[in-house]
PDB file of C-alpha atoms in Angstrom:
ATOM      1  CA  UNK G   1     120.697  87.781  79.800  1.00 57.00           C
ATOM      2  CA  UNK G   2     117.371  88.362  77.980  1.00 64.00           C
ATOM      3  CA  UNK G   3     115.789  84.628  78.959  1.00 71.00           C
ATOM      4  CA  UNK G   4     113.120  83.923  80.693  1.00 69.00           C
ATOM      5  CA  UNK G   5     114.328  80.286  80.725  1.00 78.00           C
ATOM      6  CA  UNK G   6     117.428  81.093  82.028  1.00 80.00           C
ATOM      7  CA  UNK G   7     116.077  83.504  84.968  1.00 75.00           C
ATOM      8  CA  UNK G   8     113.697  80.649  86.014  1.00 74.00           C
ATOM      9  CA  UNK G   9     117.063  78.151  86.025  1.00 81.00           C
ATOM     10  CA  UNK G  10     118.921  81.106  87.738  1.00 81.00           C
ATOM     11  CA  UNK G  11     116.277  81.241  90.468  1.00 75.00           C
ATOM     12  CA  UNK G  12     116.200  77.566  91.239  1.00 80.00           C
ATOM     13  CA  UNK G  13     120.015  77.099  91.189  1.00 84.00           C
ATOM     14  CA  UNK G  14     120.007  80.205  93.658  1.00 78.00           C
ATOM     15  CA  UNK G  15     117.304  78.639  95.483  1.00 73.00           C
ATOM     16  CA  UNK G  16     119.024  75.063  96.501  1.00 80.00           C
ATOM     17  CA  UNK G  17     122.817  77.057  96.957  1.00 78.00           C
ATOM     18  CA  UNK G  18     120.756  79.446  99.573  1.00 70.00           C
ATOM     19  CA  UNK G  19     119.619  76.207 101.659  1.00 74.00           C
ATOM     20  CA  UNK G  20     122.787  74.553 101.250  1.00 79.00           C
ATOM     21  CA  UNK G  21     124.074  77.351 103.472  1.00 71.00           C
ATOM     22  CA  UNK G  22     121.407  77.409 105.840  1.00 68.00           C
ATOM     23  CA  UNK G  23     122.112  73.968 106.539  1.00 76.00           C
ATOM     24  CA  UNK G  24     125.967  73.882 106.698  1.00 72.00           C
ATOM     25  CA  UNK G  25     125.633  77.299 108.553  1.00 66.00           C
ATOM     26  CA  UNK G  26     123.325  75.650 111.229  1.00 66.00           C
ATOM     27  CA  UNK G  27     125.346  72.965 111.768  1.00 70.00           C
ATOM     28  CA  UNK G  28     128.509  75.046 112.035  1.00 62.00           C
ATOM     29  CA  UNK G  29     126.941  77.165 114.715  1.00 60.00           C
ATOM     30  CA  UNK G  30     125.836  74.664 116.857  1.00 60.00           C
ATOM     31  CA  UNK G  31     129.363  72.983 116.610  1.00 57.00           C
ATOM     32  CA  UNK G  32     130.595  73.778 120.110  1.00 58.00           C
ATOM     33  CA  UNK G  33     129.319  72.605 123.142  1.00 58.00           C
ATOM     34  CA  UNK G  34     129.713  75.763 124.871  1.00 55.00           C
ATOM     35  CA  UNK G  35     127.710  77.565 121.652  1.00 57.00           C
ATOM     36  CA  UNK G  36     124.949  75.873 121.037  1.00 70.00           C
ATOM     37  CA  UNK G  37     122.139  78.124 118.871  1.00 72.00           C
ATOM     38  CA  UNK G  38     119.719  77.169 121.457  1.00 77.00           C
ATOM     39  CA  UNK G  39     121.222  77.613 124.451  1.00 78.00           C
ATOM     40  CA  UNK G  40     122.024  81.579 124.273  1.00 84.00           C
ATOM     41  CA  UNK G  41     120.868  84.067 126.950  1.00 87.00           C
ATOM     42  CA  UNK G  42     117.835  85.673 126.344  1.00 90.00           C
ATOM     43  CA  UNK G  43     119.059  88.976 125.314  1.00 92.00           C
ATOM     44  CA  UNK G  44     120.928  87.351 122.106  1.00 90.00           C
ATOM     45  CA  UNK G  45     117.489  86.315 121.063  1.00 92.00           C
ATOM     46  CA  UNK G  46     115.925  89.420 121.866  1.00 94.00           C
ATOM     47  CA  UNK G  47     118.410  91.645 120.074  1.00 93.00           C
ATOM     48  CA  UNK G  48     118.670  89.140 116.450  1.00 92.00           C
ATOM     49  CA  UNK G  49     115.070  89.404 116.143  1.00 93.00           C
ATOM     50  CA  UNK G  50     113.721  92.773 116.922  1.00 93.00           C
ATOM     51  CA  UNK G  51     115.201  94.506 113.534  1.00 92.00           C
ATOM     52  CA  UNK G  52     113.306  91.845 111.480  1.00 92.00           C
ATOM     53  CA  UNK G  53     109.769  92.434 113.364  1.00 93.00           C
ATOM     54  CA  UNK G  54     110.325  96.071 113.920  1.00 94.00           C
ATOM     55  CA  UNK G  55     111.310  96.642 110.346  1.00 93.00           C
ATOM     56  CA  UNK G  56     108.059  95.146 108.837  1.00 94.00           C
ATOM     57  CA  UNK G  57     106.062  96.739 111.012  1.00 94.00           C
ATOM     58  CA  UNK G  58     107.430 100.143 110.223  1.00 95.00           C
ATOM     59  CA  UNK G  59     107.785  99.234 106.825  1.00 95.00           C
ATOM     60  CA  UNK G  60     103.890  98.733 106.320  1.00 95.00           C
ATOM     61  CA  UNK G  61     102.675 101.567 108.409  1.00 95.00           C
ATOM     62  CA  UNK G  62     105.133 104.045 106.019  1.00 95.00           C
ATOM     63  CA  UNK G  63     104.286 102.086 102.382  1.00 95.00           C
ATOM     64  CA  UNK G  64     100.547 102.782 103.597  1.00 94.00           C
ATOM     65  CA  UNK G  65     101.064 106.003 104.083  1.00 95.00           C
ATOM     66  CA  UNK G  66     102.638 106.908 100.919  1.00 94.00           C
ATOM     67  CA  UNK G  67      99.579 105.010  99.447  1.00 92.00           C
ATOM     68  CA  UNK G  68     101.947 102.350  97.345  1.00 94.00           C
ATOM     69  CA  UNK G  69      99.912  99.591  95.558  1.00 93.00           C
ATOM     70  CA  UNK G  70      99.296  96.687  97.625  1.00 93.00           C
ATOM     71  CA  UNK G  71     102.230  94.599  96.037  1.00 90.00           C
ATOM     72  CA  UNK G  72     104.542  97.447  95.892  1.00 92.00           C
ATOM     73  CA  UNK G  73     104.276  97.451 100.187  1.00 94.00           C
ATOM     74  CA  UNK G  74     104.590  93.914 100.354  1.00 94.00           C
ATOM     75  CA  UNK G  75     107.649  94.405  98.358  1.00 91.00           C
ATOM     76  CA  UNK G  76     109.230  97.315 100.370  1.00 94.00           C
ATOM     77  CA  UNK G  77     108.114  96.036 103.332  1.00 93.00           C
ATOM     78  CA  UNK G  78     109.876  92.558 102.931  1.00 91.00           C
ATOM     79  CA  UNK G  79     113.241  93.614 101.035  1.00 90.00           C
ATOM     80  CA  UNK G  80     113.403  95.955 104.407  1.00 90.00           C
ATOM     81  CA  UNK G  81     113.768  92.993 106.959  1.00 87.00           C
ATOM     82  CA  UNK G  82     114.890  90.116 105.299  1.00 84.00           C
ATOM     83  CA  UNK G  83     118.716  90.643 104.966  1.00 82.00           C
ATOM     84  CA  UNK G  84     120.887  88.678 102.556  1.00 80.00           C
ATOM     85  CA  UNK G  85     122.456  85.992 105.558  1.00 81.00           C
ATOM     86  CA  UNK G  86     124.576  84.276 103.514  1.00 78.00           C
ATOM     87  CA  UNK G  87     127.075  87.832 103.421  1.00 84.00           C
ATOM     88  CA  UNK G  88     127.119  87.462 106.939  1.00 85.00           C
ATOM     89  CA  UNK G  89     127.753  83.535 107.085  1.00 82.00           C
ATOM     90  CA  UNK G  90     131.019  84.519 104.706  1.00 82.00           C
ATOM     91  CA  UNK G  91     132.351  87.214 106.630  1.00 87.00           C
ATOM     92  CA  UNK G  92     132.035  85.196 109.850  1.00 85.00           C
ATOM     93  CA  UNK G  93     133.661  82.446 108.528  1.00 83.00           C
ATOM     94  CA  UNK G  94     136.503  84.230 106.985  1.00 88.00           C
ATOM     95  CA  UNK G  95     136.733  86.664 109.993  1.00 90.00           C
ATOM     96  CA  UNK G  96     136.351  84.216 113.152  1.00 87.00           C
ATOM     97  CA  UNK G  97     138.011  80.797 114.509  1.00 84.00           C
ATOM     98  CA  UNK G  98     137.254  78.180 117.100  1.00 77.00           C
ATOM     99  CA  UNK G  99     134.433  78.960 119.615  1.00 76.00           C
ATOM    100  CA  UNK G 100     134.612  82.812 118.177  1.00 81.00           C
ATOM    101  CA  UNK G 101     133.092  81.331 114.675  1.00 81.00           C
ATOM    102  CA  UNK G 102     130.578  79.074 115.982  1.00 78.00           C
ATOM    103  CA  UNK G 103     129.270  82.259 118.296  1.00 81.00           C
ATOM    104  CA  UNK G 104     129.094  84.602 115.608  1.00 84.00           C
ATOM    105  CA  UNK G 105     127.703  81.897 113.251  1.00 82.00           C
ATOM    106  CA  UNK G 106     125.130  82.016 115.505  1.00 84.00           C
ATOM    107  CA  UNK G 107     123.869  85.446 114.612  1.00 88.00           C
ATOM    108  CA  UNK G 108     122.729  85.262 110.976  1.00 86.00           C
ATOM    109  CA  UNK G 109     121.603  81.410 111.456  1.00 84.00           C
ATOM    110  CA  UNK G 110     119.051  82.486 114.271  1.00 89.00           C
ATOM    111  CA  UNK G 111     118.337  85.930 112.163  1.00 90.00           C
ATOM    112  CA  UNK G 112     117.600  83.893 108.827  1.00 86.00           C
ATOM    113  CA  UNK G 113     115.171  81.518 111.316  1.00 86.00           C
ATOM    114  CA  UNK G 114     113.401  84.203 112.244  1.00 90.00           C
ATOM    115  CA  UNK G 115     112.723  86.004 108.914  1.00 88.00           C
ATOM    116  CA  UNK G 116     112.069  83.070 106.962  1.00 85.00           C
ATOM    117  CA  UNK G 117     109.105  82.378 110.054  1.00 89.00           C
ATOM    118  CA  UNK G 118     108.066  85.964 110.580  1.00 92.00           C
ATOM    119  CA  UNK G 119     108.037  86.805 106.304  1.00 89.00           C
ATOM    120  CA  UNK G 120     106.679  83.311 105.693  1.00 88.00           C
ATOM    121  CA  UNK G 121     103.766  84.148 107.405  1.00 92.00           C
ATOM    122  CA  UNK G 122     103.368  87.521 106.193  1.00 94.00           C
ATOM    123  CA  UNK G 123     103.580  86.498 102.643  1.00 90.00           C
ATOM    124  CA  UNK G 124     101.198  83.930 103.330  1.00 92.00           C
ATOM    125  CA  UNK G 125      98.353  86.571 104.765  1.00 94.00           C
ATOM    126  CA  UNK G 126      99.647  88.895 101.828  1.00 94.00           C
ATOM    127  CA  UNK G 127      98.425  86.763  99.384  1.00 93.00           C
ATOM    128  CA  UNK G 128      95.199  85.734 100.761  1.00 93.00           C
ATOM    129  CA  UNK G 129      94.226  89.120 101.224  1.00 93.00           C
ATOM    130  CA  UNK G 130      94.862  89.802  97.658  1.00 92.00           C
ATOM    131  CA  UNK G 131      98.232  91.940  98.131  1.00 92.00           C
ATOM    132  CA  UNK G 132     100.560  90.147  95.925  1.00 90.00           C
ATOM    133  CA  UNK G 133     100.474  89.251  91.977  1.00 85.00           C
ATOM    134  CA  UNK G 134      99.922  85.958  92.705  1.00 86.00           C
ATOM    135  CA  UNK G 135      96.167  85.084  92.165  1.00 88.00           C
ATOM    136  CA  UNK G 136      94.672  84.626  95.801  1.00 90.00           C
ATOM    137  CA  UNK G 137      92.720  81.116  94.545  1.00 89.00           C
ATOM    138  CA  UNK G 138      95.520  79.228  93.307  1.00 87.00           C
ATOM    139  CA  UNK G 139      96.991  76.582  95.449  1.00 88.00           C
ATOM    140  CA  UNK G 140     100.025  77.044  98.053  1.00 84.00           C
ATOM    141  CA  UNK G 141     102.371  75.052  96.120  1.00 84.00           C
ATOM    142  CA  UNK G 142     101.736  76.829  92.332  1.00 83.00           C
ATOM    143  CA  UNK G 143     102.395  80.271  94.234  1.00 80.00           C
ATOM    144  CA  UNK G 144     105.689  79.123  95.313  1.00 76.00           C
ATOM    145  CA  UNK G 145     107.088  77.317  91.864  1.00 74.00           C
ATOM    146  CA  UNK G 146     106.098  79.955  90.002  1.00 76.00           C
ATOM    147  CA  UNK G 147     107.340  83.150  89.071  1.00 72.00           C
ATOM    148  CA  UNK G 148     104.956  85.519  88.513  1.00 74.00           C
ATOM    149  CA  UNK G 149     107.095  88.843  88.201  1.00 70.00           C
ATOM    150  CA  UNK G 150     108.520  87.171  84.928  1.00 64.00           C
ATOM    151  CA  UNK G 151     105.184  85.808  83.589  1.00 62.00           C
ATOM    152  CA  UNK G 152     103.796  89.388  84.225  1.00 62.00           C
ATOM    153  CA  UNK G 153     107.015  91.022  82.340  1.00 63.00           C
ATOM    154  CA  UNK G 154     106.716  88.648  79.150  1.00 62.00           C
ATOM    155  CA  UNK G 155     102.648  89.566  79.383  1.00 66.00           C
ATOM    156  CA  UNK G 156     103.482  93.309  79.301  1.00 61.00           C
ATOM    157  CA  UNK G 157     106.284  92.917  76.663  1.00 59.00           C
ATOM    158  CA  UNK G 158     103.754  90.635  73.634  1.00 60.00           C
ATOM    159  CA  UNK G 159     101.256  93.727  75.142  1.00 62.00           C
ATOM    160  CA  UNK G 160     103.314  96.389  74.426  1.00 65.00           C
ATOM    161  CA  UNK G 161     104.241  94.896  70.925  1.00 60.00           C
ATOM    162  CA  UNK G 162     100.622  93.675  70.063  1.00 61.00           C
ATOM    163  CA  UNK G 163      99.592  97.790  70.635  1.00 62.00           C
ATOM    164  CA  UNK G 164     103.200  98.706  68.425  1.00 64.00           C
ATOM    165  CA  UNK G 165     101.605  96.517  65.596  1.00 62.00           C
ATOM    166  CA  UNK G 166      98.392  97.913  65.878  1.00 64.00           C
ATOM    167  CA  UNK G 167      99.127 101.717  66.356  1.00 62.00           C
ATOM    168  CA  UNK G 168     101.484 100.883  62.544  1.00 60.00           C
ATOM    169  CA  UNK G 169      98.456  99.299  60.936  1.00 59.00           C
ATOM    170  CA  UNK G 170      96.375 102.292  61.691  1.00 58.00           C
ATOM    171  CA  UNK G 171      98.538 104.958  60.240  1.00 56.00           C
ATOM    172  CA  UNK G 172      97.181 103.496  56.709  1.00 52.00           C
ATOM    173  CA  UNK G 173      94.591 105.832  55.337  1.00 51.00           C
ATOM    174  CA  UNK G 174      91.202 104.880  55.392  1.00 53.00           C
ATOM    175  CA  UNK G 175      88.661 107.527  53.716  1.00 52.00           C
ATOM    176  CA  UNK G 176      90.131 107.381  49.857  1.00 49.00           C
ATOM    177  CA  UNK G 177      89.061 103.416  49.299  1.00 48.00           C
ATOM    178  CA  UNK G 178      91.049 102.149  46.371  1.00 45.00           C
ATOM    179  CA  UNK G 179      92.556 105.872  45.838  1.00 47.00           C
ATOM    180  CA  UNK G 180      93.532 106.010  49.426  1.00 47.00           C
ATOM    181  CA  UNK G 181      95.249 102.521  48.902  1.00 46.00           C
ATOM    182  CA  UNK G 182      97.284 103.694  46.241  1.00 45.00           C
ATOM    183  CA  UNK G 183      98.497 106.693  48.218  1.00 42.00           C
ATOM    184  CA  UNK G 184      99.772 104.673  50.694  1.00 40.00           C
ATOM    185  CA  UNK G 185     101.312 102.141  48.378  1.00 43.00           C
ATOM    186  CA  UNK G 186     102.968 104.834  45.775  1.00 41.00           C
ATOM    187  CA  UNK G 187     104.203 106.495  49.207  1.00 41.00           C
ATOM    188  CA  UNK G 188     105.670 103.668  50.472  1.00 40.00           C
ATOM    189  CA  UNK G 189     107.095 102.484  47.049  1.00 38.00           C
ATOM    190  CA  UNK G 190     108.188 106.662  46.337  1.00 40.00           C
ATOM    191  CA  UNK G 191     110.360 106.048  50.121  1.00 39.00           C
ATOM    192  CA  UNK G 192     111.786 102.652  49.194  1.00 46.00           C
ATOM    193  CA  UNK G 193     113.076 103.366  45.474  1.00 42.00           C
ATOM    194  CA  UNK G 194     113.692 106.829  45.769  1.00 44.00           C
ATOM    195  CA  UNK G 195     115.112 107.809  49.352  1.00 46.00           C
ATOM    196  CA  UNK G 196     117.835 110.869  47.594  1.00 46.00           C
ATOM    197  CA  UNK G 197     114.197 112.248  46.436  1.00 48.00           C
ATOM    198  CA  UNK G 198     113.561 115.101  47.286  1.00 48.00           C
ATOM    199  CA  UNK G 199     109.622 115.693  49.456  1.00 47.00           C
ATOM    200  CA  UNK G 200     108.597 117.582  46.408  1.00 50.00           C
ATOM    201  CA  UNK G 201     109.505 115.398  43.623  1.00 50.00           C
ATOM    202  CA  UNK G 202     107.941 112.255  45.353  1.00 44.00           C
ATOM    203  CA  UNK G 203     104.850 113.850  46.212  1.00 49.00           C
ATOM    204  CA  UNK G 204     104.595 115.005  42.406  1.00 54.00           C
ATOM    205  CA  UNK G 205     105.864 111.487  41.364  1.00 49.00           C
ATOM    206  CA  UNK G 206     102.561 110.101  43.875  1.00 46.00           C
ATOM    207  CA  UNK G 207      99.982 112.605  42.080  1.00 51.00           C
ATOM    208  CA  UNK G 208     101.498 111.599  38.733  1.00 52.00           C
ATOM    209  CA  UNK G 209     100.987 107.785  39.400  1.00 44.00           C
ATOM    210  CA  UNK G 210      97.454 107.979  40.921  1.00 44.00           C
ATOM    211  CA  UNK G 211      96.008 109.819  38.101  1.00 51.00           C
ATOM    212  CA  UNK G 212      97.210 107.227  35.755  1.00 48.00           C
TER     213      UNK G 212
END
């Protein structure tokens, strides 16, 4: 849907149904005694958070050295680490039962922790250093209400239709004065009345009118 309205409603609805699942996610993981979230060997912890660290770092060093633009590796660079959780939270809680779900719960609850900190503070020291769209003097909470991929899209498209307008009004001739007007009028008259015409008999029909 072409509406800017809409994609900002989209995004908030999106927003509130993605913490709704953190929350019933967390709680569901840390439902059995013998699973509790925080009481996992160190290994589990280990092994759920290297792909998130490891995958920004690599991430940067290779968006660096294809020389993207600054927001372009903050972009790459976060879509490759921060993995869609609430997939994961489905499929383990169609899949698993019992103490089997609240273990495997456990795994994109303690992932989604750890992105959301890691990212958050990347995004953070992204922006301050000028790396993102969003301008690095405005406050922490306008950066995070407002979307400024769509503000930048509907600035490109009245751009892009502002230059359209412009590049028409320029086609009209400009060295014959009031001559020059009437060739483009006649012209534009010869097109409109006359389209079965052929080139020929409208360009005589143009002569014929300006030298009256």
């Amino acid at each position: 849907i072409d509406s800017s309205n809409f994609n900002r409603f989209a995004n908030i609805i999106g927003n509130y149904a993605g913490i709704i699942l953190v929350i019933f996610s967390t709680i569901m993981s840390s439902s059995d005694e013998d699973s509790q979230l925080w009481e996992r060997p160190l290994n589990f912890y280990l092994g759920v958070a290297s792909p998130c660290v490891f995958g920004l770092v690599i991430a940067n060093l290779l968006t660096t050295s294809l020389k993207l633009k600054k927001p372009e590796r903050v972009t790459v660079s976060v879509e490759c680490c921060y993995q869609n959780v609430g997939i994961a939270t489905s499929v383990a809680l169609t899949m698993f039962n019992g103490d089997d779900l609240s273990e495997a719960l456990g795994v994109p609850v303690f992932y989604g922790a750890v992105e959301a900190f890691i990212l958050g503070i990347y995004c953070i020291i992204a922006w301050k250093m000028g790396w993102t769209k969003a301008p690095v003097d405005a406050s922490f909470w306008q950066i995070i209400s407002t979307s400024y991929e769509v503000e930048q899209a509907e600035k490109d498209y009245a751009e892009s239709v502002e230059v359209s307008l412009r590049g028409s009004s320029e086609q009209k001739p400009k060295d014959g004065g009031l001559e020059g007007d009437k060739v483009w009028g006649t012209s534009i008259l010869s097109w409109c009345i006359a389209p079965s015409m052929s080139t020929d008999d409208i360009s005589s029909n143009n002569e014929d009118i300006i030298q009256k």
